[in-house]
Each structure stands twice: as C-alpha cells, then as structure tokens.
Amino acid sequence: MTKKRKCKKYGIINSNYLSIVGQNYPPTKIIDNIYNNIHVKHGEIIYNKDYGPDNLINYNNIIDFRKAAEVHRQVRAYIQKYLKPGKKIYDICEQIENSSRIIIKEDGYLRGVGFPTGISINNCAAHDTAVYDDTRIIDKNDVIKIDFGTQINGCIIDSAFTITFNHRYNSLLEAVKESTYTGIKNAGVDVRLADIGASIQEVMESYEIELDGYIYPIHVIKNLCGHNIDKYKIHADKLVPLYDNGDNTKMEDGEIYAIETFGSTGKGYVYPKETCTHYMLNKNSTVPRFRFKKTKQIYNHILQTYNTLPFCDRWFNRPDGGSYTLHRNNGKISAYNVGLNELCEKGVVSKYPPLYDIEGSYIAQYEHTIQITEKYCEVISKGIDY
Ligand code: CO
Ligand code: CO
C-alpha cells in the first residue's frame, strides 16, 4: 500500500477541530444539536488589566454571534483540510457556503451565509469570489486569502485567514497575523481607532520578506480597514485604519468590530479591477420605477433572500437562488445582467469590485470578529487554528 503524501500547509495551526467537537467531515450536523456538547461556548477573553478576571456580560445578541462563530470554526476546519493545489476556486466557495448553510440550518436571511466567500489570490487583497462558470484553480505557489461570513439573526461573524503551500511566504503570514493580534490586544473602550492603526502599522512594518533573492519590506494596505458590525450591516459607520489616519473616533462599550489587517509586498495601496462579483442592497434608498420587468423580479429576490447582506451573482445561478428554505429548486434567476445593471445604475444596489495591489506582489490577511466591553475584549471567532 502506498502512503498518501500529505500536502503541507502554512498560515494556520493544523487542527483536528471537527473531531474535537463531534462534527463530521464534511459537516452534516446542525449547530443547535451539538452546541450543548461543545466545551468552550465563548471566544477568547482578554481581560482589561485595570479590572482582571470577571464574569462575562450577556449583551444583546452575543449568543447569536457566538453560535455563528462556532459554525465559522467548524466550516473553516473542514475547508482547511479540503484545500490543496489543483482545487477549483468555484468548488471551495460552494463547499464553504453549503457547509455553512447545513451547520447553521439556513433560513433565508434569518440565518445562513453572512456574505459571499472571498477567495483572493496573491496581489488581489479582497472581494474576489468565484463566478458560476469559473475555471480557475489553486496553484501550489499561491497566497490564498479566505474571508467568509456566517450569521444568525443578522449577527455576522466576519473572519479571514491566509493559507499557502510554500514556506517562503511564512514571514509575510507571521507579520499579518501578529499585526491583527496587536490590533485586537490594543482594542478597548475609549481607545482611539487611529491609535490601533498606528500599533498595527508599527508591527507590520517591522517585518520583511525574502523572495527570489530580493528583500521586500512589508507594507500595510492604507486604503483597507477593519470596521464595526451592526445587525445585518457588515460595514457599519466606524473604520479601523491600518495606520494613524488622524481620526479621533473611539471605540465604545458593547460594540462589535471586525479587526482585519493586510500586509503587502507591493505598494500598500489597492485599486479596483476586473468584473465585479460582490453586491449589496442599499436599504434606505427609495425604490425607483424600473425600466425592465426583470429588474423588479431581481429586486424582490434580493430583498427577500439576502436583504441587506452582501451577495454575489453566482447565487443567482444556483437552482435555489441562494436559499433552499425559501425557494427550493425554483430560485434560479436567469439572464440577470440587464436587471442587475439597472439596480446598480439607479443606486439601489452598490458594487464592490475586487481590489488589487501591483502585479507580482503578494498580500496576506487575518481577521477576527471581537466585542469590546469595559472589562474585557472577547475574540468571538478565535479558534485553535488562528
Ligand atoms: Co472579512
Ligand atoms: Co471585514
């Protein structure tokens, strides 16, 4: 018998999380049925040194966030095992989203996927995902950012990691992981967001990387940010910059933040490129009269299925249109281009195109969703992998 050669992976601490929590590979068990058996039901707690250990506060919705985080941990444990060179980007996206739907027991926008799976490769930083006829595959030298979301009642977990199959990127991954944890460590009530940015930049830029005999400095990406999260609103009103941008806004008690950092061997500045795949409904825009009947149909589908959560056009091509619970196998929207364009032109839907640094550069990302309180910070999405 020949022994299967294991594919080495960097960027995560290899974990056997699924067997620890009693989940199958691929996942088949619903979170509510196994949640009671899971030992740790909250994220990592970092106590404020002025207070020391204390009881946790039961903020509104924190249980929904914690459950969504547990789903996130299980889905990523599955996908970290599944990922290897030669896998199709399309299949990775669908596996992540389908297993999220299974574990969370998808119910339209009440519970399910938080936003389209971001799979952004090498010099692409964010907002890339598979299109329905995508033929791209993962290469053994790729730097792969996987950013996906799970949500229950609009409580969205936004968390991302970077994975590679080549150890030459290790200092880039370490720089970004350390920067994200620095941002988390410095978060707290009354902390200036720009001060968190300054601490992130300091750590990030203390690293460099050698590639093909050249030494590259590692830059933060200045036009990407962390953000706070509100119910059904992935990007609320506050930004956590990756440098001191002079903003005096502070963190407040009870707020939920996605702390994410990006390190790049390029310019540290991203620009939009290529066809857009990420979209989101603007809830407060008034609904205009539409030129095409199709536009109204698409609008209703978005409102009913995703509401104000981000979506991608790949979901229109699924038989269930993105929710089996709502549409069974009658949810597919065909020939949606003209209607989707009209929604964007009229400002009802916004576009979020993929963002790139210069050709030939490499970008890594790590992200966790946290809650800020007076006495501690809870890293809700923390796992044994990152
Ligand atoms: Co994210
Ligand atoms: Co985010």
mmCIF file of C-alpha atoms and ligand atoms in Angstrom:
data_model
loop_
_atom_site.group_PDB
_atom_site.id
_atom_site.type_symbol
_atom_site.label_atom_id
_atom_site.label_comp_id
_atom_site.label_asym_id
_atom_site.label_seq_id
_atom_site.Cartn_x
_atom_site.Cartn_y
_atom_site.Cartn_z
ATOM 1 C CA MET A 1 0.000 0.000 0.000
ATOM 2 C CA THR A 2 1.325 3.439 -0.877
ATOM 3 C CA LYS A 3 1.102 6.120 1.749
ATOM 4 C CA LYS A 4 -0.794 9.266 0.692
ATOM 5 C CA ARG A 5 1.560 12.239 0.737
ATOM 6 C CA LYS A 6 0.215 14.978 2.922
ATOM 7 C CA CYS A 7 0.174 18.476 1.453
ATOM 8 C CA LYS A 8 1.977 20.882 3.813
ATOM 9 C CA LYS A 9 0.024 23.996 4.714
ATOM 10 C CA TYR A 10 1.195 27.276 6.188
ATOM 11 C CA GLY A 11 -0.698 30.127 7.805
ATOM 12 C CA ILE A 12 -2.845 28.089 10.163
ATOM 13 C CA ILE A 13 -2.051 25.778 13.038
ATOM 14 C CA ASN A 14 -3.235 22.399 11.822
ATOM 15 C CA SER A 15 -6.215 21.287 13.786
ATOM 16 C CA ASN A 16 -8.491 18.371 14.302
ATOM 17 C CA TYR A 17 -11.291 20.636 15.359
ATOM 18 C CA LEU A 18 -14.118 18.682 13.717
ATOM 19 C CA SER A 19 -13.398 15.526 15.696
ATOM 20 C CA ILE A 20 -12.937 17.537 18.921
ATOM 21 C CA VAL A 21 -16.455 18.990 18.654
ATOM 22 C CA GLY A 22 -18.075 15.850 17.218
ATOM 23 C CA GLN A 23 -18.734 17.224 13.743
ATOM 24 C CA ASN A 24 -18.436 15.070 10.599
ATOM 25 C CA TYR A 25 -16.141 15.569 7.615
ATOM 26 C CA PRO A 26 -17.731 17.017 5.505
ATOM 27 C CA PRO A 27 -20.023 18.626 8.114
ATOM 28 C CA THR A 28 -23.580 17.277 8.376
ATOM 29 C CA LYS A 29 -24.630 18.142 11.944
ATOM 30 C CA ILE A 30 -26.688 21.201 12.836
ATOM 31 C CA ILE A 31 -25.142 23.627 15.325
ATOM 32 C CA ASP A 32 -28.149 23.640 17.681
ATOM 33 C CA ASN A 33 -27.862 19.853 18.044
ATOM 34 C CA ILE A 34 -24.175 19.805 19.002
ATOM 35 C CA TYR A 35 -23.708 23.221 20.618
ATOM 36 C CA ASN A 36 -24.530 21.918 24.096
ATOM 37 C CA ASN A 37 -21.712 19.367 23.878
ATOM 38 C CA ILE A 38 -19.110 21.941 22.939
ATOM 39 C CA HIS A 39 -16.901 22.829 25.896
ATOM 40 C CA VAL A 40 -15.994 26.410 25.149
ATOM 41 C CA LYS A 41 -19.069 28.433 24.269
ATOM 42 C CA HIS A 42 -17.458 31.861 24.074
ATOM 43 C CA GLY A 43 -14.484 33.294 22.261
ATOM 44 C CA GLU A 44 -11.084 34.048 23.753
ATOM 45 C CA ILE A 45 -11.459 36.528 26.630
ATOM 46 C CA ILE A 46 -8.728 39.123 27.026
ATOM 47 C CA TYR A 47 -9.290 40.883 30.371
ATOM 48 C CA ASN A 48 -8.530 44.567 30.716
ATOM 49 C CA LYS A 49 -5.535 44.810 33.076
ATOM 50 C CA ASP A 50 -7.321 47.505 35.118
ATOM 51 C CA TYR A 51 -10.057 45.051 36.081
ATOM 52 C CA GLY A 52 -8.794 41.474 35.985
ATOM 53 C CA PRO A 53 -10.963 38.364 35.531
ATOM 54 C CA ASP A 54 -14.689 38.876 35.935
ATOM 55 C CA ASN A 55 -17.991 37.393 34.811
ATOM 56 C CA LEU A 56 -18.971 37.783 31.189
ATOM 57 C CA ILE A 57 -21.790 40.185 30.395
ATOM 58 C CA ASN A 58 -24.773 38.918 28.440
ATOM 59 C CA TYR A 59 -25.024 41.615 25.842
ATOM 60 C CA ASN A 60 -27.902 41.544 23.380
ATOM 61 C CA ASN A 61 -27.337 39.009 20.626
ATOM 62 C CA ILE A 62 -23.973 37.820 21.910
ATOM 63 C CA ILE A 63 -25.248 34.213 21.884
ATOM 64 C CA ASP A 64 -26.124 34.547 18.183
ATOM 65 C CA PHE A 65 -22.618 35.873 17.489
ATOM 66 C CA ARG A 66 -21.034 33.026 19.466
ATOM 67 C CA LYS A 67 -23.078 30.364 17.686
ATOM 68 C CA ALA A 68 -22.280 31.872 14.285
ATOM 69 C CA ALA A 69 -18.593 31.879 15.329
ATOM 70 C CA GLU A 70 -18.758 28.191 16.229
ATOM 71 C CA VAL A 71 -20.198 27.496 12.775
ATOM 72 C CA HIS A 72 -17.348 29.540 11.288
ATOM 73 C CA ARG A 73 -14.737 27.485 13.187
ATOM 74 C CA GLN A 74 -16.238 24.195 12.006
ATOM 75 C CA VAL A 75 -16.571 25.302 8.380
ATOM 76 C CA ARG A 76 -13.008 26.574 8.247
ATOM 77 C CA ALA A 77 -11.661 23.420 9.922
ATOM 78 C CA TYR A 78 -13.359 21.480 7.132
ATOM 79 C CA ILE A 79 -12.081 23.735 4.355
ATOM 80 C CA GLN A 80 -8.521 23.887 5.731
ATOM 81 C CA LYS A 81 -8.398 20.128 5.340
ATOM 82 C CA TYR A 82 -10.108 20.195 1.924
ATOM 83 C CA LEU A 83 -7.873 22.881 0.389
ATOM 84 C CA LYS A 84 -4.990 21.794 -1.778
ATOM 85 C CA PRO A 85 -3.310 22.782 -5.047
ATOM 86 C CA GLY A 86 -5.484 21.858 -8.025
ATOM 87 C CA LYS A 87 -8.812 22.521 -6.259
ATOM 88 C CA LYS A 88 -11.258 24.731 -8.153
ATOM 89 C CA ILE A 89 -11.983 28.135 -6.654
ATOM 90 C CA TYR A 90 -15.629 27.570 -7.545
ATOM 91 C CA ASP A 91 -15.737 24.337 -5.523
ATOM 92 C CA ILE A 92 -14.032 25.925 -2.499
ATOM 93 C CA CYS A 93 -16.616 28.742 -2.436
ATOM 94 C CA GLU A 94 -19.540 26.353 -2.808
ATOM 95 C CA GLN A 95 -18.155 23.947 -0.158
ATOM 96 C CA ILE A 96 -17.712 26.788 2.350
ATOM 97 C CA GLU A 97 -21.150 28.241 1.715
ATOM 98 C CA ASN A 98 -23.005 24.919 1.531
ATOM 99 C CA SER A 99 -21.468 23.581 4.733
ATOM 100 C CA SER A 100 -22.244 26.908 6.446
ATOM 101 C CA ARG A 101 -25.872 26.545 5.331
ATOM 102 C CA ILE A 102 -26.043 22.962 6.614
ATOM 103 C CA ILE A 103 -24.489 23.573 10.055
ATOM 104 C CA ILE A 104 -26.350 26.827 10.702
ATOM 105 C CA LYS A 105 -29.662 25.438 9.309
ATOM 106 C CA GLU A 106 -30.101 28.091 6.648
ATOM 107 C CA ASP A 107 -33.338 30.076 6.786
ATOM 108 C CA GLY A 108 -33.225 32.815 4.165
ATOM 109 C CA TYR A 109 -31.654 35.945 5.594
ATOM 110 C CA LEU A 110 -32.617 34.928 9.157
ATOM 111 C CA ARG A 111 -29.641 32.590 9.366
ATOM 112 C CA GLY A 112 -27.034 31.423 6.913
ATOM 113 C CA VAL A 113 -24.105 32.737 4.948
ATOM 114 C CA GLY A 114 -23.029 36.236 6.039
ATOM 115 C CA PHE A 115 -21.594 37.341 2.691
ATOM 116 C CA PRO A 116 -20.069 35.736 -0.424
ATOM 117 C CA THR A 117 -16.895 33.710 0.208
ATOM 118 C CA GLY A 118 -13.901 35.879 -0.528
ATOM 119 C CA ILE A 119 -11.111 33.937 -2.184
ATOM 120 C CA SER A 120 -8.481 36.468 -3.118
ATOM 121 C CA ILE A 121 -5.200 35.230 -4.591
ATOM 122 C CA ASN A 122 -1.680 36.766 -4.487
ATOM 123 C CA ASN A 123 -1.902 40.506 -5.353
ATOM 124 C CA CYS A 124 -5.699 40.508 -5.005
ATOM 125 C CA ALA A 125 -6.481 41.685 -1.461
ATOM 126 C CA ALA A 126 -10.232 41.289 -1.160
ATOM 127 C CA HIS A 127 -13.683 40.958 -2.752
ATOM 128 C CA ASP A 128 -12.915 38.256 -5.255
ATOM 129 C CA THR A 129 -15.179 35.210 -5.376
ATOM 130 C CA ALA A 130 -15.966 32.540 -7.961
ATOM 131 C CA VAL A 131 -18.349 33.265 -10.815
ATOM 132 C CA TYR A 132 -20.646 30.390 -11.796
ATOM 133 C CA ASP A 133 -18.555 29.256 -14.798
ATOM 134 C CA ASP A 134 -15.216 29.874 -13.057
ATOM 135 C CA THR A 135 -12.419 27.534 -14.194
ATOM 136 C CA ARG A 136 -9.586 28.920 -12.023
ATOM 137 C CA ILE A 137 -7.711 26.511 -9.809
ATOM 138 C CA ILE A 138 -5.434 26.914 -6.798
ATOM 139 C CA ASP A 139 -1.697 26.788 -7.552
ATOM 140 C CA LYS A 140 0.928 25.449 -5.141
ATOM 141 C CA ASN A 141 2.684 28.848 -5.081
ATOM 142 C CA ASP A 142 -0.443 30.935 -4.447
ATOM 143 C CA VAL A 143 -1.052 33.115 -1.386
ATOM 144 C CA ILE A 144 -4.734 32.497 -0.695
ATOM 145 C CA LYS A 145 -6.924 34.697 1.487
ATOM 146 C CA ILE A 146 -10.180 33.061 2.572
ATOM 147 C CA ASP A 147 -12.646 35.530 4.032
ATOM 148 C CA PHE A 148 -16.129 34.200 4.739
ATOM 149 C CA GLY A 149 -19.085 35.015 6.951
ATOM 150 C CA THR A 150 -21.762 33.213 8.939
ATOM 151 C CA GLN A 151 -24.775 34.906 10.513
ATOM 152 C CA ILE A 152 -27.711 34.291 12.837
ATOM 153 C CA ASN A 153 -30.432 36.972 13.035
ATOM 154 C CA GLY A 154 -28.104 39.423 11.291
ATOM 155 C CA CYS A 155 -25.284 38.883 13.824
ATOM 156 C CA ILE A 156 -22.452 38.431 11.352
ATOM 157 C CA ILE A 157 -19.105 36.775 12.041
ATOM 158 C CA ASP A 158 -16.501 38.174 9.629
ATOM 159 C CA SER A 159 -13.218 36.291 9.897
ATOM 160 C CA ALA A 160 -10.397 35.503 7.473
ATOM 161 C CA PHE A 161 -7.111 33.635 7.232
ATOM 162 C CA THR A 162 -4.333 33.159 4.704
ATOM 163 C CA ILE A 163 -3.075 29.787 3.576
ATOM 164 C CA THR A 164 -0.098 28.786 1.411
ATOM 165 C CA PHE A 165 1.615 25.558 0.415
ATOM 166 C CA ASN A 166 5.080 27.103 0.262
ATOM 167 C CA HIS A 167 7.087 28.067 3.349
ATOM 168 C CA ARG A 168 8.742 31.001 1.534
ATOM 169 C CA TYR A 169 5.795 33.264 2.497
ATOM 170 C CA ASN A 170 5.995 32.480 6.215
ATOM 171 C CA SER A 171 7.338 35.870 7.339
ATOM 172 C CA LEU A 172 4.554 37.644 5.396
ATOM 173 C CA LEU A 173 1.917 35.483 7.095
ATOM 174 C CA GLU A 174 3.524 35.984 10.503
ATOM 175 C CA ALA A 175 3.686 39.772 10.018
ATOM 176 C CA VAL A 176 -0.016 39.969 9.229
ATOM 177 C CA LYS A 177 -1.112 37.546 11.944
ATOM 178 C CA GLU A 178 0.931 39.455 14.551
ATOM 179 C CA SER A 179 -0.488 42.774 13.301
ATOM 180 C CA THR A 180 -4.064 41.559 13.590
ATOM 181 C CA TYR A 181 -3.451 40.278 17.132
ATOM 182 C CA THR A 182 -1.776 43.574 18.009
ATOM 183 C CA GLY A 183 -4.875 45.423 16.825
ATOM 184 C CA ILE A 184 -7.048 43.110 18.937
ATOM 185 C CA LYS A 185 -4.818 43.468 22.035
ATOM 186 C CA ASN A 186 -4.987 47.254 21.810
ATOM 187 C CA ALA A 187 -8.753 47.423 21.278
ATOM 188 C CA GLY A 188 -10.885 48.667 24.171
ATOM 189 C CA VAL A 189 -13.460 51.173 25.356
ATOM 190 C CA ASP A 190 -12.345 54.770 24.682
ATOM 191 C CA VAL A 191 -9.382 53.714 22.554
ATOM 192 C CA ARG A 192 -8.824 55.932 19.500
ATOM 193 C CA LEU A 193 -9.243 53.909 16.293
ATOM 194 C CA ALA A 194 -6.233 55.713 14.801
ATOM 195 C CA ASP A 195 -4.068 54.549 17.732
ATOM 196 C CA ILE A 196 -4.997 50.963 16.938
ATOM 197 C CA GLY A 197 -3.990 51.705 13.340
ATOM 198 C CA ALA A 198 -0.636 53.079 14.483
ATOM 199 C CA SER A 199 0.096 49.935 16.510
ATOM 200 C CA ILE A 200 -0.830 47.732 13.550
ATOM 201 C CA GLN A 201 1.456 49.615 11.171
ATOM 202 C CA GLU A 202 4.365 49.526 13.608
ATOM 203 C CA VAL A 203 4.241 45.737 13.936
ATOM 204 C CA MET A 204 3.578 45.104 10.230
ATOM 205 C CA GLU A 205 6.449 47.237 9.025
ATOM 206 C CA SER A 206 8.937 45.681 11.448
ATOM 207 C CA TYR A 207 8.871 42.627 9.131
ATOM 208 C CA GLU A 208 10.419 41.989 5.728
ATOM 209 C CA ILE A 209 10.421 39.044 3.361
ATOM 210 C CA GLU A 210 12.970 37.489 1.037
ATOM 211 C CA LEU A 211 11.637 36.221 -2.276
ATOM 212 C CA ASP A 212 13.887 35.008 -5.101
ATOM 213 C CA GLY A 213 16.939 36.651 -3.543
ATOM 214 C CA TYR A 214 15.305 40.073 -3.077
ATOM 215 C CA ILE A 215 14.313 41.593 0.263
ATOM 216 C CA TYR A 216 10.874 43.242 0.249
ATOM 217 C CA PRO A 217 9.526 45.489 3.006
ATOM 218 C CA ILE A 218 6.016 44.543 4.152
ATOM 219 C CA HIS A 219 3.547 47.433 3.986
ATOM 220 C CA VAL A 220 0.112 47.801 5.477
ATOM 221 C CA ILE A 221 -2.531 48.477 2.848
ATOM 222 C CA LYS A 222 -3.559 52.031 3.604
ATOM 223 C CA ASN A 223 -6.903 52.058 1.839
ATOM 224 C CA LEU A 224 -8.259 48.926 3.519
ATOM 225 C CA CYS A 225 -9.681 48.909 7.061
ATOM 226 C CA GLY A 226 -11.311 46.948 9.829
ATOM 227 C CA HIS A 227 -14.872 48.022 10.643
ATOM 228 C CA ASN A 228 -17.637 47.745 13.184
ATOM 229 C CA ILE A 229 -20.595 45.475 12.552
ATOM 230 C CA ASP A 230 -24.263 46.199 13.150
ATOM 231 C CA LYS A 231 -27.247 43.891 12.729
ATOM 232 C CA TYR A 232 -27.482 42.982 9.042
ATOM 233 C CA LYS A 233 -24.841 45.626 8.330
ATOM 234 C CA ILE A 234 -21.405 44.190 7.677
ATOM 235 C CA HIS A 235 -19.771 47.631 7.399
ATOM 236 C CA ALA A 236 -21.334 49.938 9.967
ATOM 237 C CA ASP A 237 -20.143 53.519 10.470
ATOM 238 C CA LYS A 238 -16.672 53.147 12.042
ATOM 239 C CA LEU A 239 -13.385 52.214 10.372
ATOM 240 C CA VAL A 240 -10.276 50.744 11.973
ATOM 241 C CA PRO A 241 -7.399 52.025 9.826
ATOM 242 C CA LEU A 242 -4.084 50.185 9.409
ATOM 243 C CA TYR A 243 -2.101 53.363 10.209
ATOM 244 C CA ASP A 244 -2.667 56.579 12.160
ATOM 245 C CA ASN A 245 -5.048 58.445 9.862
ATOM 246 C CA GLY A 246 -5.658 61.243 12.383
ATOM 247 C CA ASP A 247 -9.259 60.229 13.099
ATOM 248 C CA ASN A 248 -10.258 60.831 16.736
ATOM 249 C CA THR A 249 -13.197 58.412 16.784
ATOM 250 C CA LYS A 250 -13.122 55.995 19.738
ATOM 251 C CA MET A 251 -14.392 52.505 20.478
ATOM 252 C CA GLU A 252 -17.443 52.199 22.734
ATOM 253 C CA ASP A 253 -18.767 49.647 25.204
ATOM 254 C CA GLY A 254 -20.629 46.735 23.608
ATOM 255 C CA GLU A 255 -19.529 47.398 20.043
ATOM 256 C CA ILE A 256 -18.695 44.543 17.673
ATOM 257 C CA TYR A 257 -15.663 45.021 15.420
ATOM 258 C CA ALA A 258 -14.008 43.081 12.640
ATOM 259 C CA ILE A 259 -10.301 43.641 13.220
ATOM 260 C CA GLU A 260 -8.531 42.824 9.969
ATOM 261 C CA THR A 261 -5.103 43.678 8.644
ATOM 262 C CA PHE A 262 -3.489 43.295 5.246
ATOM 263 C CA GLY A 263 0.254 43.152 4.601
ATOM 264 C CA SER A 264 1.641 43.557 1.096
ATOM 265 C CA THR A 265 4.975 43.251 -0.693
ATOM 266 C CA GLY A 266 3.648 45.790 -3.214
ATOM 267 C CA LYS A 267 2.768 49.477 -2.839
ATOM 268 C CA GLY A 268 0.380 49.068 0.090
ATOM 269 C CA TYR A 269 -2.434 50.593 -1.926
ATOM 270 C CA VAL A 270 -5.216 48.713 -3.736
ATOM 271 C CA TYR A 271 -7.326 49.661 -6.731
ATOM 272 C CA PRO A 272 -10.484 48.051 -8.199
ATOM 273 C CA LYS A 273 -10.132 45.840 -11.243
ATOM 274 C CA GLU A 274 -11.999 43.368 -13.437
ATOM 275 C CA THR A 275 -15.599 42.312 -13.325
ATOM 276 C CA CYS A 276 -17.482 42.950 -10.123
ATOM 277 C CA THR A 277 -18.930 39.954 -8.264
ATOM 278 C CA HIS A 278 -19.900 41.428 -4.844
ATOM 279 C CA TYR A 279 -23.075 43.478 -4.468
ATOM 280 C CA MET A 280 -25.218 44.854 -1.648
ATOM 281 C CA LEU A 281 -28.688 46.367 -1.378
ATOM 282 C CA ASN A 282 -28.913 49.949 -0.077
ATOM 283 C CA LYS A 283 -31.833 49.641 2.312
ATOM 284 C CA ASN A 284 -32.544 53.362 2.724
ATOM 285 C CA SER A 285 -32.642 54.213 -0.956
ATOM 286 C CA THR A 286 -36.168 54.785 -2.294
ATOM 287 C CA VAL A 287 -37.220 52.236 -4.880
ATOM 288 C CA PRO A 288 -37.475 53.963 -8.283
ATOM 289 C CA ARG A 289 -39.584 52.888 -11.254
ATOM 290 C CA PHE A 290 -37.704 50.251 -13.194
ATOM 291 C CA ARG A 291 -37.308 50.179 -16.966
ATOM 292 C CA PHE A 292 -37.421 46.371 -17.161
ATOM 293 C CA LYS A 293 -39.835 43.894 -15.587
ATOM 294 C CA LYS A 294 -36.836 41.678 -14.847
ATOM 295 C CA THR A 295 -35.301 44.361 -12.643
ATOM 296 C CA LYS A 296 -38.292 44.276 -10.306
ATOM 297 C CA GLN A 297 -38.069 40.460 -10.117
ATOM 298 C CA ILE A 298 -34.368 40.634 -9.208
ATOM 299 C CA TYR A 299 -35.018 43.405 -6.693
ATOM 300 C CA ASN A 300 -37.673 41.305 -4.956
ATOM 301 C CA HIS A 301 -35.412 38.259 -4.942
ATOM 302 C CA ILE A 302 -32.568 40.230 -3.323
ATOM 303 C CA LEU A 303 -34.854 41.820 -0.729
ATOM 304 C CA GLN A 304 -36.454 38.503 0.175
ATOM 305 C CA THR A 305 -33.344 36.298 0.069
ATOM 306 C CA TYR A 306 -30.312 38.384 1.110
ATOM 307 C CA ASN A 307 -31.908 41.623 2.321
ATOM 308 C CA THR A 308 -29.028 43.992 3.232
ATOM 309 C CA LEU A 309 -26.402 41.235 3.412
ATOM 310 C CA PRO A 310 -23.817 41.255 0.595
ATOM 311 C CA PHE A 311 -24.449 38.808 -2.268
ATOM 312 C CA CYS A 312 -22.818 37.605 -5.477
ATOM 313 C CA ASP A 313 -24.255 36.854 -8.921
ATOM 314 C CA ARG A 314 -23.087 33.211 -8.640
ATOM 315 C CA TRP A 315 -26.005 32.715 -6.238
ATOM 316 C CA PHE A 316 -28.499 33.752 -8.958
ATOM 317 C CA ASN A 317 -27.309 30.750 -10.958
ATOM 318 C CA ARG A 318 -27.985 28.248 -8.181
ATOM 319 C CA PRO A 319 -31.214 26.245 -8.516
ATOM 320 C CA ASP A 320 -32.212 27.572 -5.056
ATOM 321 C CA GLY A 321 -31.163 31.177 -5.804
ATOM 322 C CA GLY A 322 -29.165 31.206 -2.551
ATOM 323 C CA SER A 323 -31.790 29.804 -0.184
ATOM 324 C CA TYR A 324 -33.205 26.299 -0.405
ATOM 325 C CA THR A 325 -35.507 27.031 2.534
ATOM 326 C CA LEU A 326 -37.182 29.899 0.662
ATOM 327 C CA HIS A 327 -37.071 28.792 -2.961
ATOM 328 C CA ARG A 328 -36.429 25.007 -3.031
ATOM 329 C CA ASN A 329 -35.224 24.371 -6.584
ATOM 330 C CA ASN A 330 -37.189 27.217 -8.150
ATOM 331 C CA GLY A 331 -34.902 30.093 -7.163
ATOM 332 C CA LYS A 332 -32.660 30.405 -10.186
ATOM 333 C CA ILE A 333 -32.600 33.844 -11.831
ATOM 334 C CA SER A 334 -31.516 33.618 -15.450
ATOM 335 C CA ALA A 335 -30.447 36.492 -17.738
ATOM 336 C CA TYR A 336 -29.986 38.808 -14.761
ATOM 337 C CA ASN A 337 -27.339 41.127 -16.223
ATOM 338 C CA VAL A 338 -29.581 43.885 -17.581
ATOM 339 C CA GLY A 339 -31.679 43.996 -14.412
ATOM 340 C CA LEU A 340 -28.704 43.922 -12.062
ATOM 341 C CA ASN A 341 -27.097 46.740 -14.065
ATOM 342 C CA GLU A 342 -30.250 48.827 -13.769
ATOM 343 C CA LEU A 343 -30.289 48.318 -9.979
ATOM 344 C CA CYS A 344 -26.663 49.495 -9.791
ATOM 345 C CA GLU A 345 -27.210 52.456 -12.136
ATOM 346 C CA LYS A 346 -30.151 53.644 -10.046
ATOM 347 C CA GLY A 347 -28.216 53.325 -6.785
ATOM 348 C CA VAL A 348 -30.490 50.627 -5.333
ATOM 349 C CA VAL A 349 -27.573 48.171 -5.270
ATOM 350 C CA SER A 350 -23.877 49.014 -4.729
ATOM 351 C CA LYS A 351 -20.935 47.242 -6.356
ATOM 352 C CA TYR A 352 -17.846 46.016 -4.501
ATOM 353 C CA PRO A 353 -15.253 45.024 -7.131
ATOM 354 C CA PRO A 354 -12.082 43.006 -6.356
ATOM 355 C CA LEU A 355 -9.177 45.097 -5.062
ATOM 356 C CA TYR A 356 -5.581 44.653 -6.219
ATOM 357 C CA ASP A 357 -2.091 45.837 -5.362
ATOM 358 C CA ILE A 358 0.531 45.948 -8.153
ATOM 359 C CA GLU A 359 1.172 42.959 -10.426
ATOM 360 C CA GLY A 360 3.599 40.435 -8.916
ATOM 361 C CA SER A 361 3.023 41.466 -5.296
ATOM 362 C CA TYR A 362 1.747 39.199 -2.519
ATOM 363 C CA ILE A 363 -0.843 40.077 0.118
ATOM 364 C CA ALA A 364 -1.856 38.241 3.290
ATOM 365 C CA GLN A 365 -4.850 38.887 5.587
ATOM 366 C CA TYR A 366 -6.062 37.772 9.028
ATOM 367 C CA GLU A 367 -9.340 38.889 10.551
ATOM 368 C CA HIS A 368 -11.366 38.233 13.704
ATOM 369 C CA THR A 369 -14.706 39.486 14.968
ATOM 370 C CA ILE A 370 -14.480 40.843 18.522
ATOM 371 C CA GLN A 371 -16.683 42.505 21.129
ATOM 372 C CA ILE A 372 -15.425 45.440 23.164
ATOM 373 C CA THR A 373 -16.568 45.794 26.775
ATOM 374 C CA GLU A 374 -15.341 47.828 29.749
ATOM 375 C CA LYS A 375 -13.722 44.837 31.443
ATOM 376 C CA TYR A 376 -12.604 42.591 28.596
ATOM 377 C CA CYS A 377 -12.414 42.043 24.880
ATOM 378 C CA GLU A 378 -13.963 38.854 23.515
ATOM 379 C CA VAL A 379 -12.326 37.478 20.373
ATOM 380 C CA ILE A 380 -15.545 35.756 19.329
ATOM 381 C CA SER A 381 -14.218 33.979 16.228
ATOM 382 C CA LYS A 382 -10.923 32.795 17.762
ATOM 383 C CA GLY A 383 -10.132 29.116 17.187
ATOM 384 C CA ILE A 384 -7.253 26.713 17.669
ATOM 385 C CA ASP A 385 -6.209 27.289 14.030
ATOM 386 C CA TYR A 386 -5.724 31.088 14.223
HETATM 387 CO CO CO B 1 -13.778 39.736 6.111
HETATM 388 CO CO CO B 2 -14.223 42.572 7.366
#
